[in-house]
PDB file of C-alpha atoms in Angstrom:
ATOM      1  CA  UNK A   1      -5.429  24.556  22.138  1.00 39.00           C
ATOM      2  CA  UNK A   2      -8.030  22.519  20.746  1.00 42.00           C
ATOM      3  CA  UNK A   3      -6.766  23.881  17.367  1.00 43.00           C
ATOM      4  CA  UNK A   4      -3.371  22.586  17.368  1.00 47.00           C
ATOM      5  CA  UNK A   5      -4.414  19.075  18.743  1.00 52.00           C
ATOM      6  CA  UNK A   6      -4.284  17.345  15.855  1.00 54.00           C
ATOM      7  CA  UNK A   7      -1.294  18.020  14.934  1.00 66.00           C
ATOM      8  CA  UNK A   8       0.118  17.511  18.367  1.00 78.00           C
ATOM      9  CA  UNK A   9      -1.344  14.201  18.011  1.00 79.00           C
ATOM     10  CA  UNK A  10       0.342  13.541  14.450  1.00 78.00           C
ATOM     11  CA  UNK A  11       3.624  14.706  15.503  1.00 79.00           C
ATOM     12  CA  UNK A  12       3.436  12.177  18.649  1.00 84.00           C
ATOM     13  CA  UNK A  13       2.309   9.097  16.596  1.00 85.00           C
ATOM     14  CA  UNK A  14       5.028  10.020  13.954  1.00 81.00           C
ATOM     15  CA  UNK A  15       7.602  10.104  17.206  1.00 87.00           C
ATOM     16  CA  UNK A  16       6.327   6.716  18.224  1.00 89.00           C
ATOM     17  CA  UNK A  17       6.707   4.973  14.983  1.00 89.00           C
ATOM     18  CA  UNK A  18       9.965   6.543  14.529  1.00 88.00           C
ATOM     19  CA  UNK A  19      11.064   5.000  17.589  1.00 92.00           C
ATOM     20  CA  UNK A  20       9.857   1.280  16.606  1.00 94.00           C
ATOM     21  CA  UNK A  21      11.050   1.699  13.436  1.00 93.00           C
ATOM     22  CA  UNK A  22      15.221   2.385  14.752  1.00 94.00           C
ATOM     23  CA  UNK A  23      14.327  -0.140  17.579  1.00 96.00           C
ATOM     24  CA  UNK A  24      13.447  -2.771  14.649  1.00 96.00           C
ATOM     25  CA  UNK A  25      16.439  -1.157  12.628  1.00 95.00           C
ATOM     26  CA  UNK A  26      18.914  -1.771  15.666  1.00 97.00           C
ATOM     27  CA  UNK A  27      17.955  -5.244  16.118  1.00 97.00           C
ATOM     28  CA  UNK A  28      18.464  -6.418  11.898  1.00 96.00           C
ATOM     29  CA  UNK A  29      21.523  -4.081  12.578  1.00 96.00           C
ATOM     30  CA  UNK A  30      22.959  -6.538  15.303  1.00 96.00           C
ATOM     31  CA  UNK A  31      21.584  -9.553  13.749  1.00 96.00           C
ATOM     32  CA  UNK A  32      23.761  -8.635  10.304  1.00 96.00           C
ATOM     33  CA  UNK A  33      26.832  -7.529  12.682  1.00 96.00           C
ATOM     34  CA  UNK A  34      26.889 -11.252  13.974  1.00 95.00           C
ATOM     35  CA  UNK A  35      25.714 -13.324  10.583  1.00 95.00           C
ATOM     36  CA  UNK A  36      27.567 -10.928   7.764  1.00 92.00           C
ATOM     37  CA  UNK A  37      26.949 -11.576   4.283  1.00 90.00           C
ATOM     38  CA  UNK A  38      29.159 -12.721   1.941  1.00 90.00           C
ATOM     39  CA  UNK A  39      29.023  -9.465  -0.411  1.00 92.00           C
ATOM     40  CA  UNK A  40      26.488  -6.434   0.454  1.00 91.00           C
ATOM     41  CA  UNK A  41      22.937  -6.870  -0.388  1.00 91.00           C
ATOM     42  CA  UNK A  42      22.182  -3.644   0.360  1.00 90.00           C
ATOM     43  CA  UNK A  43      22.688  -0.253   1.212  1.00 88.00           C
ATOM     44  CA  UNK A  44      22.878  -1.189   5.054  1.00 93.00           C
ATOM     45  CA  UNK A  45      25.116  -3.883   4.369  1.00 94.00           C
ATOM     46  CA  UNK A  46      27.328  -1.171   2.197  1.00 92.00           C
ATOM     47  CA  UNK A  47      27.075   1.078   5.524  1.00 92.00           C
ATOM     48  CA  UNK A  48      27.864  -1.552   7.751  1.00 94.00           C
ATOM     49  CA  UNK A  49      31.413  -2.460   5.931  1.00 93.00           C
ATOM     50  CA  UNK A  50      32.371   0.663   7.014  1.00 93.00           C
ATOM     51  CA  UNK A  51      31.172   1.323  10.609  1.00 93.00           C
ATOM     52  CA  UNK A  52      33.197  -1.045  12.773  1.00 92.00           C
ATOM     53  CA  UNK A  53      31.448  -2.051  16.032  1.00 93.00           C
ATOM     54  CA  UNK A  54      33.776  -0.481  18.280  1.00 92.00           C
ATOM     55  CA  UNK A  55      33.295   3.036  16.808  1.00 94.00           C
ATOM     56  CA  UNK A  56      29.694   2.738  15.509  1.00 95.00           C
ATOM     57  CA  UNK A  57      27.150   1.239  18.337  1.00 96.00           C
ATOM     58  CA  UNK A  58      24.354  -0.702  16.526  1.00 96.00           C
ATOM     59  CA  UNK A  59      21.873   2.474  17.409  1.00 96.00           C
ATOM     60  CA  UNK A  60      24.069   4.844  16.061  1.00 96.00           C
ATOM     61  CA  UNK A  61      24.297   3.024  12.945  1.00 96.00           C
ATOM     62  CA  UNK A  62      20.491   2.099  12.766  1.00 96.00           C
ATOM     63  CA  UNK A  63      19.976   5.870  12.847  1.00 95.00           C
ATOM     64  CA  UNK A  64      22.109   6.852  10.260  1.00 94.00           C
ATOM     65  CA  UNK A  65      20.720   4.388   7.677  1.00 93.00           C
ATOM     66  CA  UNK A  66      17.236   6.212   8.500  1.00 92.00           C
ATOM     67  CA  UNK A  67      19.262   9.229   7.603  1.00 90.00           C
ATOM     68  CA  UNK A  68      21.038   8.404   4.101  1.00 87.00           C
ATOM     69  CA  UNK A  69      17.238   6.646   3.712  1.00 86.00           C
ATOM     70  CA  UNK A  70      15.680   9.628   3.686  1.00 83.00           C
ATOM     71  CA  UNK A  71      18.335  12.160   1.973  1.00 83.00           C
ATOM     72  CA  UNK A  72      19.184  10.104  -0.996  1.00 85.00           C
ATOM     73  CA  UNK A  73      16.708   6.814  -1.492  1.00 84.00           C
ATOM     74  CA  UNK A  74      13.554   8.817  -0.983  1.00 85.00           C
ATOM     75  CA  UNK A  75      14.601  11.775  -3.262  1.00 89.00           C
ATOM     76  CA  UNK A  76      16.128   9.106  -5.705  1.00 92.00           C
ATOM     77  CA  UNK A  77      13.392   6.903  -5.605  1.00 92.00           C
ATOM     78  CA  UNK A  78      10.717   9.742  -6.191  1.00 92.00           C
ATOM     79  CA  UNK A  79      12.892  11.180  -8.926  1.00 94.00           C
ATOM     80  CA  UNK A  80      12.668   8.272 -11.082  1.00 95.00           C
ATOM     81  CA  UNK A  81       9.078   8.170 -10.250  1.00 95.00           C
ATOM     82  CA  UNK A  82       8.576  11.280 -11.997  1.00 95.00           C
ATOM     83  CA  UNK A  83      10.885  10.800 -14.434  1.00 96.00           C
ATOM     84  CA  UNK A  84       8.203   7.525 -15.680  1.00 95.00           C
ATOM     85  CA  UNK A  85       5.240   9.044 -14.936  1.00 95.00           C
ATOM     86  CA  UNK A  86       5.939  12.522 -17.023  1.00 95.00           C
ATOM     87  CA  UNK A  87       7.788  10.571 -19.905  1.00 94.00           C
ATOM     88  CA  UNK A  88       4.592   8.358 -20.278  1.00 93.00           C
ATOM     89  CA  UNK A  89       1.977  10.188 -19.913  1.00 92.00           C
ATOM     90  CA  UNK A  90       3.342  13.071 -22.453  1.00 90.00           C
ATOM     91  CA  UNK A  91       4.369  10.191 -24.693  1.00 85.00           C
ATOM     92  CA  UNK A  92       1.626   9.796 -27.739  1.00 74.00           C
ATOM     93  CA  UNK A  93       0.457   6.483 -29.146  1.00 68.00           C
ATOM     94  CA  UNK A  94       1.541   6.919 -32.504  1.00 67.00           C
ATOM     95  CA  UNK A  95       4.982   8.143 -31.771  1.00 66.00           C
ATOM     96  CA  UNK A  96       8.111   5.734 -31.716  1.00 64.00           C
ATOM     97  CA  UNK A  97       8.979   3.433 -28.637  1.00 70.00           C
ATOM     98  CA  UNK A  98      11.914   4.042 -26.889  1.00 72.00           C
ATOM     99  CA  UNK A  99      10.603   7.480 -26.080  1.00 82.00           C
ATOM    100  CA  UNK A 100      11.823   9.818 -28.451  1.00 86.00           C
ATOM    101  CA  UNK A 101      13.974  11.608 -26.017  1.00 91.00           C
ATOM    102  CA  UNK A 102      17.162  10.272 -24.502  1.00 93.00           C
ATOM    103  CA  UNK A 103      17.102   9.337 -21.206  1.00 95.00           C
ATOM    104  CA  UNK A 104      19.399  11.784 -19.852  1.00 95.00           C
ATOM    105  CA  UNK A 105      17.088  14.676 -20.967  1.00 95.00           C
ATOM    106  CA  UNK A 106      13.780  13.091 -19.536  1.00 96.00           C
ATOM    107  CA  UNK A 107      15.742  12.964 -16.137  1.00 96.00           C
ATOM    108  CA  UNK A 108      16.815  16.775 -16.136  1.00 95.00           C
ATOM    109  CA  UNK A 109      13.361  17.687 -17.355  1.00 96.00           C
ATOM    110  CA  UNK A 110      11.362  15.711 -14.933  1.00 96.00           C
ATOM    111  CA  UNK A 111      13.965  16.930 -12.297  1.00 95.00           C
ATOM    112  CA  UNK A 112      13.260  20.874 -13.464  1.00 94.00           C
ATOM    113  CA  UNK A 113       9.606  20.100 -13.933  1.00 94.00           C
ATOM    114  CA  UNK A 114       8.848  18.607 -10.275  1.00 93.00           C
ATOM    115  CA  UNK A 115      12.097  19.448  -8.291  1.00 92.00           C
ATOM    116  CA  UNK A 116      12.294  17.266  -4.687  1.00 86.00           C
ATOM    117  CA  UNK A 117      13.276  20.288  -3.071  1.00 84.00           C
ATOM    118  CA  UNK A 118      10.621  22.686  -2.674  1.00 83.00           C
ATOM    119  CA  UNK A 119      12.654  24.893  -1.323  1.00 84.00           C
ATOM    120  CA  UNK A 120      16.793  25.555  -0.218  1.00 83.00           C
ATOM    121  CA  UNK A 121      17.903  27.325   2.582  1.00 83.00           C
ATOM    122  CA  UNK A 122      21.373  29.037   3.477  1.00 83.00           C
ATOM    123  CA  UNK A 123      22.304  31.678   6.101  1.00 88.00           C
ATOM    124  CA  UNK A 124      24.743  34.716   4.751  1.00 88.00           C
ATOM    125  CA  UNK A 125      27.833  34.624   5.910  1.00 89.00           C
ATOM    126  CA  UNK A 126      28.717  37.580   4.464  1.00 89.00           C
ATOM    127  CA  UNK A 127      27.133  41.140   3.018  1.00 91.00           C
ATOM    128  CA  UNK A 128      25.971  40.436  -0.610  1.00 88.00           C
ATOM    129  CA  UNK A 129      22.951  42.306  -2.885  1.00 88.00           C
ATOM    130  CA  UNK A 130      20.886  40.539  -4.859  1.00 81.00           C
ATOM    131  CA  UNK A 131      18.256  41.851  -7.312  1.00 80.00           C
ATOM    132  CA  UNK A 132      18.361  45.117  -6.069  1.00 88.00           C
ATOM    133  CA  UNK A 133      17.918  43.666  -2.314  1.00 87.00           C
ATOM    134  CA  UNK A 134      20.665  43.462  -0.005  1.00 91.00           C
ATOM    135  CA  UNK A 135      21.133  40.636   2.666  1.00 90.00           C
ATOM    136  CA  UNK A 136      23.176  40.660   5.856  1.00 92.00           C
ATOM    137  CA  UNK A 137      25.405  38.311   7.669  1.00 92.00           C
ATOM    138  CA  UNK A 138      22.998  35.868   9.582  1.00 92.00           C
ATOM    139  CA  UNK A 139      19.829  36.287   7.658  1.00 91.00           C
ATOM    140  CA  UNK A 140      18.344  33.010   6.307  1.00 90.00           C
ATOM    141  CA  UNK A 141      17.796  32.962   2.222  1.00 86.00           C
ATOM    142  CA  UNK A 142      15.348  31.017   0.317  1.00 86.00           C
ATOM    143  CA  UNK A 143      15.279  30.223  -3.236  1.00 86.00           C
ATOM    144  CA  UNK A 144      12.489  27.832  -4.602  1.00 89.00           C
ATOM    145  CA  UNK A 145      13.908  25.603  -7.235  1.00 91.00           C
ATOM    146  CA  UNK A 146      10.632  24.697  -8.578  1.00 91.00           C
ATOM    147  CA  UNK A 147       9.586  28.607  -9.147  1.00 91.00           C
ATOM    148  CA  UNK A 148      13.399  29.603 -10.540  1.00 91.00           C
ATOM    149  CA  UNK A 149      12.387  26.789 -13.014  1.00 92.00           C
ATOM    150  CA  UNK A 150       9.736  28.661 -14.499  1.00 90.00           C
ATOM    151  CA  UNK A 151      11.036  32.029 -14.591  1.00 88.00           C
ATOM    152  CA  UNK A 152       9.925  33.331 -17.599  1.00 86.00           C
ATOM    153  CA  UNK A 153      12.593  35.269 -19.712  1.00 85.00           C
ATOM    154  CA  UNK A 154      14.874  32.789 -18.592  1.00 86.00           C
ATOM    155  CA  UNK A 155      12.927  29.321 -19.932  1.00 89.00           C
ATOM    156  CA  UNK A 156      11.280  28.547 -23.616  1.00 87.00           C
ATOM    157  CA  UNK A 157       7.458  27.108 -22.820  1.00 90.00           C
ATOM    158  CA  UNK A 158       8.521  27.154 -18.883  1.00 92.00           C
ATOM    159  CA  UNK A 159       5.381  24.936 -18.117  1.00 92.00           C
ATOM    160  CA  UNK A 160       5.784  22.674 -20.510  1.00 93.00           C
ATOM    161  CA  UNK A 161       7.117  19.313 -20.488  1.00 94.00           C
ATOM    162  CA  UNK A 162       9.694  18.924 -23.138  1.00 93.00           C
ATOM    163  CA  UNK A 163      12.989  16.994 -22.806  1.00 94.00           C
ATOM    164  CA  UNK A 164      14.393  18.389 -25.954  1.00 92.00           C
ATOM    165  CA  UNK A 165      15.033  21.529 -24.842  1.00 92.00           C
ATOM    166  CA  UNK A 166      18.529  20.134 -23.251  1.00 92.00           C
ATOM    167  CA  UNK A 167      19.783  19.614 -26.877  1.00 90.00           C
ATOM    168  CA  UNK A 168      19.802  23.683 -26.629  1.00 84.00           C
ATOM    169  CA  UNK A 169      21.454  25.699 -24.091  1.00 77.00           C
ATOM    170  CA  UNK A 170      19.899  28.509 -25.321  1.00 74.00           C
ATOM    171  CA  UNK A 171      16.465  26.580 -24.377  1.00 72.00           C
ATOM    172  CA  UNK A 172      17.163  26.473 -20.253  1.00 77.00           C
ATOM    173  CA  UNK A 173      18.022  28.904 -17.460  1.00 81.00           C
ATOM    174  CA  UNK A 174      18.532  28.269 -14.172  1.00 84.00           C
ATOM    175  CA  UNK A 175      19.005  24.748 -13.358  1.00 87.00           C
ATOM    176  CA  UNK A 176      19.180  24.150  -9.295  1.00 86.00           C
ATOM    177  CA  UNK A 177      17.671  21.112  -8.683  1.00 86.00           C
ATOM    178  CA  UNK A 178      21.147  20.081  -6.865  1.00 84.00           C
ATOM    179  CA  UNK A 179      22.102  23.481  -5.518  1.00 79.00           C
ATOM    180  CA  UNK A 180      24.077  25.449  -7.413  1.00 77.00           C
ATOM    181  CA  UNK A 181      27.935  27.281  -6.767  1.00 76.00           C
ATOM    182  CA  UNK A 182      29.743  26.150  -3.587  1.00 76.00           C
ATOM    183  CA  UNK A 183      26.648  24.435  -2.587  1.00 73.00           C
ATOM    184  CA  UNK A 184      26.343  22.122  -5.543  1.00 81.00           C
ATOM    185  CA  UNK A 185      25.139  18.879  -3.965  1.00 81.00           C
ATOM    186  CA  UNK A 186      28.050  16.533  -4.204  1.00 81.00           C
ATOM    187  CA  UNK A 187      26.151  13.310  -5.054  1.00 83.00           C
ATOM    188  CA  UNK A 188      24.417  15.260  -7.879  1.00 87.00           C
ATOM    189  CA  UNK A 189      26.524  13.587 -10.705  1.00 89.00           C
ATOM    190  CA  UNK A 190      25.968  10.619  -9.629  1.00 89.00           C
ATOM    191  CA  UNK A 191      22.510  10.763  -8.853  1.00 91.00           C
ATOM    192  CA  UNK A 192      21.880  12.016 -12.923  1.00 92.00           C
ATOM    193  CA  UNK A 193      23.731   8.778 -13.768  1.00 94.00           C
ATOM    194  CA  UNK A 194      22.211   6.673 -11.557  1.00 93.00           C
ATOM    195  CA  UNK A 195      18.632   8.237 -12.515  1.00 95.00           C
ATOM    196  CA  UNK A 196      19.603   7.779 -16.606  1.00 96.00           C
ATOM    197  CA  UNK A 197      20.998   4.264 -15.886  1.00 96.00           C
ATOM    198  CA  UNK A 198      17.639   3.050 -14.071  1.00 95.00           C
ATOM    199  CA  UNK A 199      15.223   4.528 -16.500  1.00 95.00           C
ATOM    200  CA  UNK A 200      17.048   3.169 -19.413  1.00 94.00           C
ATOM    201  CA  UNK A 201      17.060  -0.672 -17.668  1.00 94.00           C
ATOM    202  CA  UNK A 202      13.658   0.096 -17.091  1.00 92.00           C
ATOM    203  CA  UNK A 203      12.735   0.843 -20.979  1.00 91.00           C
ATOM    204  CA  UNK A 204      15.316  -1.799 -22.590  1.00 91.00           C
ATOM    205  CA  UNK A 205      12.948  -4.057 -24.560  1.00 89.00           C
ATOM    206  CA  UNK A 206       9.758  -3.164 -23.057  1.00 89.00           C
ATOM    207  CA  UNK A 207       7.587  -0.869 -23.401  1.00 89.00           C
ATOM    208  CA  UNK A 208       6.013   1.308 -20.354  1.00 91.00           C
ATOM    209  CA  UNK A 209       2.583   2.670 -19.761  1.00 91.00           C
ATOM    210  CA  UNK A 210       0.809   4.000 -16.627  1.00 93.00           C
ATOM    211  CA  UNK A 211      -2.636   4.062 -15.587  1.00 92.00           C
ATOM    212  CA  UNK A 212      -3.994   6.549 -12.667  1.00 88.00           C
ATOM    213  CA  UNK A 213      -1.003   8.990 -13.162  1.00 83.00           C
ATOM    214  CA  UNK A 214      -1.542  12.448 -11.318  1.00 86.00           C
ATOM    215  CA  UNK A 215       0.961  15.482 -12.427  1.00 87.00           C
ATOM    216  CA  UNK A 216      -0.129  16.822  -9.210  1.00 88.00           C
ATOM    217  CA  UNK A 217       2.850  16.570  -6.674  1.00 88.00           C
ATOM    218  CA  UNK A 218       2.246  15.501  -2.897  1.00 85.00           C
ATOM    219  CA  UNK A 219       4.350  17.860  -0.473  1.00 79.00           C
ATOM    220  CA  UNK A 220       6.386  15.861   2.098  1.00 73.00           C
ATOM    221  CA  UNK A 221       9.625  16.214   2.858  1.00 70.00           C
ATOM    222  CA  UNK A 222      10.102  17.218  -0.902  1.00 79.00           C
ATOM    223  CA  UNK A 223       8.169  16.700  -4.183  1.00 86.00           C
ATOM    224  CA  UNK A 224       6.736  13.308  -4.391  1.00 88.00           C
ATOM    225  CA  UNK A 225       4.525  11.831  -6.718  1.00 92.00           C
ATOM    226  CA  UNK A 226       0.473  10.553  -6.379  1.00 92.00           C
ATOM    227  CA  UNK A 227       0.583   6.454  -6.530  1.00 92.00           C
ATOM    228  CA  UNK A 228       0.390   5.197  -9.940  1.00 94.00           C
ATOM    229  CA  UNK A 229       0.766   1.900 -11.616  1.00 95.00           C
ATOM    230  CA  UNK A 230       3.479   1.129 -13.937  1.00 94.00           C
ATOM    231  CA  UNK A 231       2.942  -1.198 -16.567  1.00 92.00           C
ATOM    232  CA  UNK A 232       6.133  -2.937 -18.354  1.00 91.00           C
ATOM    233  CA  UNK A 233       5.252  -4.537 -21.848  1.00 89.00           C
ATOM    234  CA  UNK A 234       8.262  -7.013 -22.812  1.00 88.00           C
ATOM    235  CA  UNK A 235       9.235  -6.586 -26.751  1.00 75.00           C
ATOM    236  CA  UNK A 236      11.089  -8.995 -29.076  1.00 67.00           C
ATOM    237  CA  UNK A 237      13.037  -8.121 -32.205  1.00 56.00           C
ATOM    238  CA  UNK A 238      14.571  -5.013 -31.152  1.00 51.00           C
ATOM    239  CA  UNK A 239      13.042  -1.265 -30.534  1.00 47.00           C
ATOM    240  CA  UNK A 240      10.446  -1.863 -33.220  1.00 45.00           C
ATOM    241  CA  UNK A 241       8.975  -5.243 -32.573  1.00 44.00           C
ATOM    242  CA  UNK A 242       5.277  -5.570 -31.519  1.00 42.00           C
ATOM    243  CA  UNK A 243       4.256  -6.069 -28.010  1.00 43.00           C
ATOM    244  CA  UNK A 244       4.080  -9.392 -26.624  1.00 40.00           C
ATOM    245  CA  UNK A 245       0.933  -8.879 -24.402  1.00 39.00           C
ATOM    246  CA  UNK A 246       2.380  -9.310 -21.252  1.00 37.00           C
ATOM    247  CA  UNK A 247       2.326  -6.623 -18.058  1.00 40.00           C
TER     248      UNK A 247
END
């Protein structure tokens, strides 16, 4: 008993601050309802211009912004976390600003490399064998996308970090950060885009260091990076100028 207390008592503070955080949802929820905005500012505005009053209560809807918060802005949000910290701190001093990898490969390799899912889950619906091990209707399988990412045999340097590799599909196996077959996450296109779009914006005429960076992931509800801090150096004259100075 005494054992399991503190996490009792974790699990009941976490219910507690859930609950004030949809009460204080629910109230800028009604307060928006009666004074909309003009065009959305946000991605509650964006859900509210689709959940009519009538149909969506002001609860309801406060509850499923919490939801699309935490399945797509946390997972985005730590994505392009890692996608900065990995591309900076395996970027060298001497070597040529923008990085030298395109964007779109930093994102798939920083997505491979530190996967937000730790782990996916589906039940078999129907009789199937895998790898010599056969699986029945009902059971519950597992497949970590961070370990199927460094399957060796099926990846070149599997631990390291190197972008370039996606200029090669000979150079990559197994790529399931977004599920793979039937289950292929349906946002996962444009998540990639929306990844490669932000870290280019972030890059265009500037260039970016960190300080305090940690390759070590923190385990929440999925792979999320150690706090770090991001510094943006404006440039002027193109990809080649000099540093202005700034932060």
């Amino acid at each position: 008993m005494f054992f399991h207390a503190p996490h009792t008592w974790q699990r009941a503070r976490a219910e507690i601050l859930r609950a004030q955080l949809i009460s204080a949802l629910t109230d800028q929820v009604r307060h928006r309802r009666e004074h909309p905005a003009a065009e959305p500012r946000d991605m509650l505005d964006a859900l509210l211009g689709v959940c009519r009053p009538a149909e969506v209560p002001d609860r309801t809807a406060a509850e499923l912004h919490l939801l699309m918060s935490r399945a797509i802005v946390v997972p985005i949000s730590a994505s392009l976390a890692w996608s900065v910290l990995l591309a900076c701190l395996h970027h060298t001093a001497d070597s040529p600003w923008p990085w030298p990898w395109p964007a779109d490969q930093i994102v798939r390799e920083s997505l491979r490399c530190r996967p937000t899912p730790w782990m996916l889950g589906r039940t078999i619906t129907h009789p199937v064998e895998i790898g010599g091990v056969a699986f029945h209707p009902g059971e519950l399988l597992s497949v970590s996308p961070y370990l199927m990412h460094r399957a060796e045999g099926q990846w070149t340097d599997p631990d390291a970090f190197r972008p370039d590799r996606w200029s090669d599909p000979d150079e990559h196996g197994q790529y399931v950060t977004f599920g793979a077959g039937p289950y292929t996450c349906p946002g996962a296109a444009v998540a990639q885009t929306l990844l490669t779009d932000s870290l280019t914006a972030l890059a265009r005429n500037a260039r970016l260091t960190v300080t305090g960076g940690d390759m070590r992931p923190v385990m929440a509800e999925g792979s999320v990076p150690r706090p770090f801090m991001l510094h943006r150096t404006p440039r002027r004259g193109g990809p080649d100028a000099t540093p202005e100075g700034g932060e």
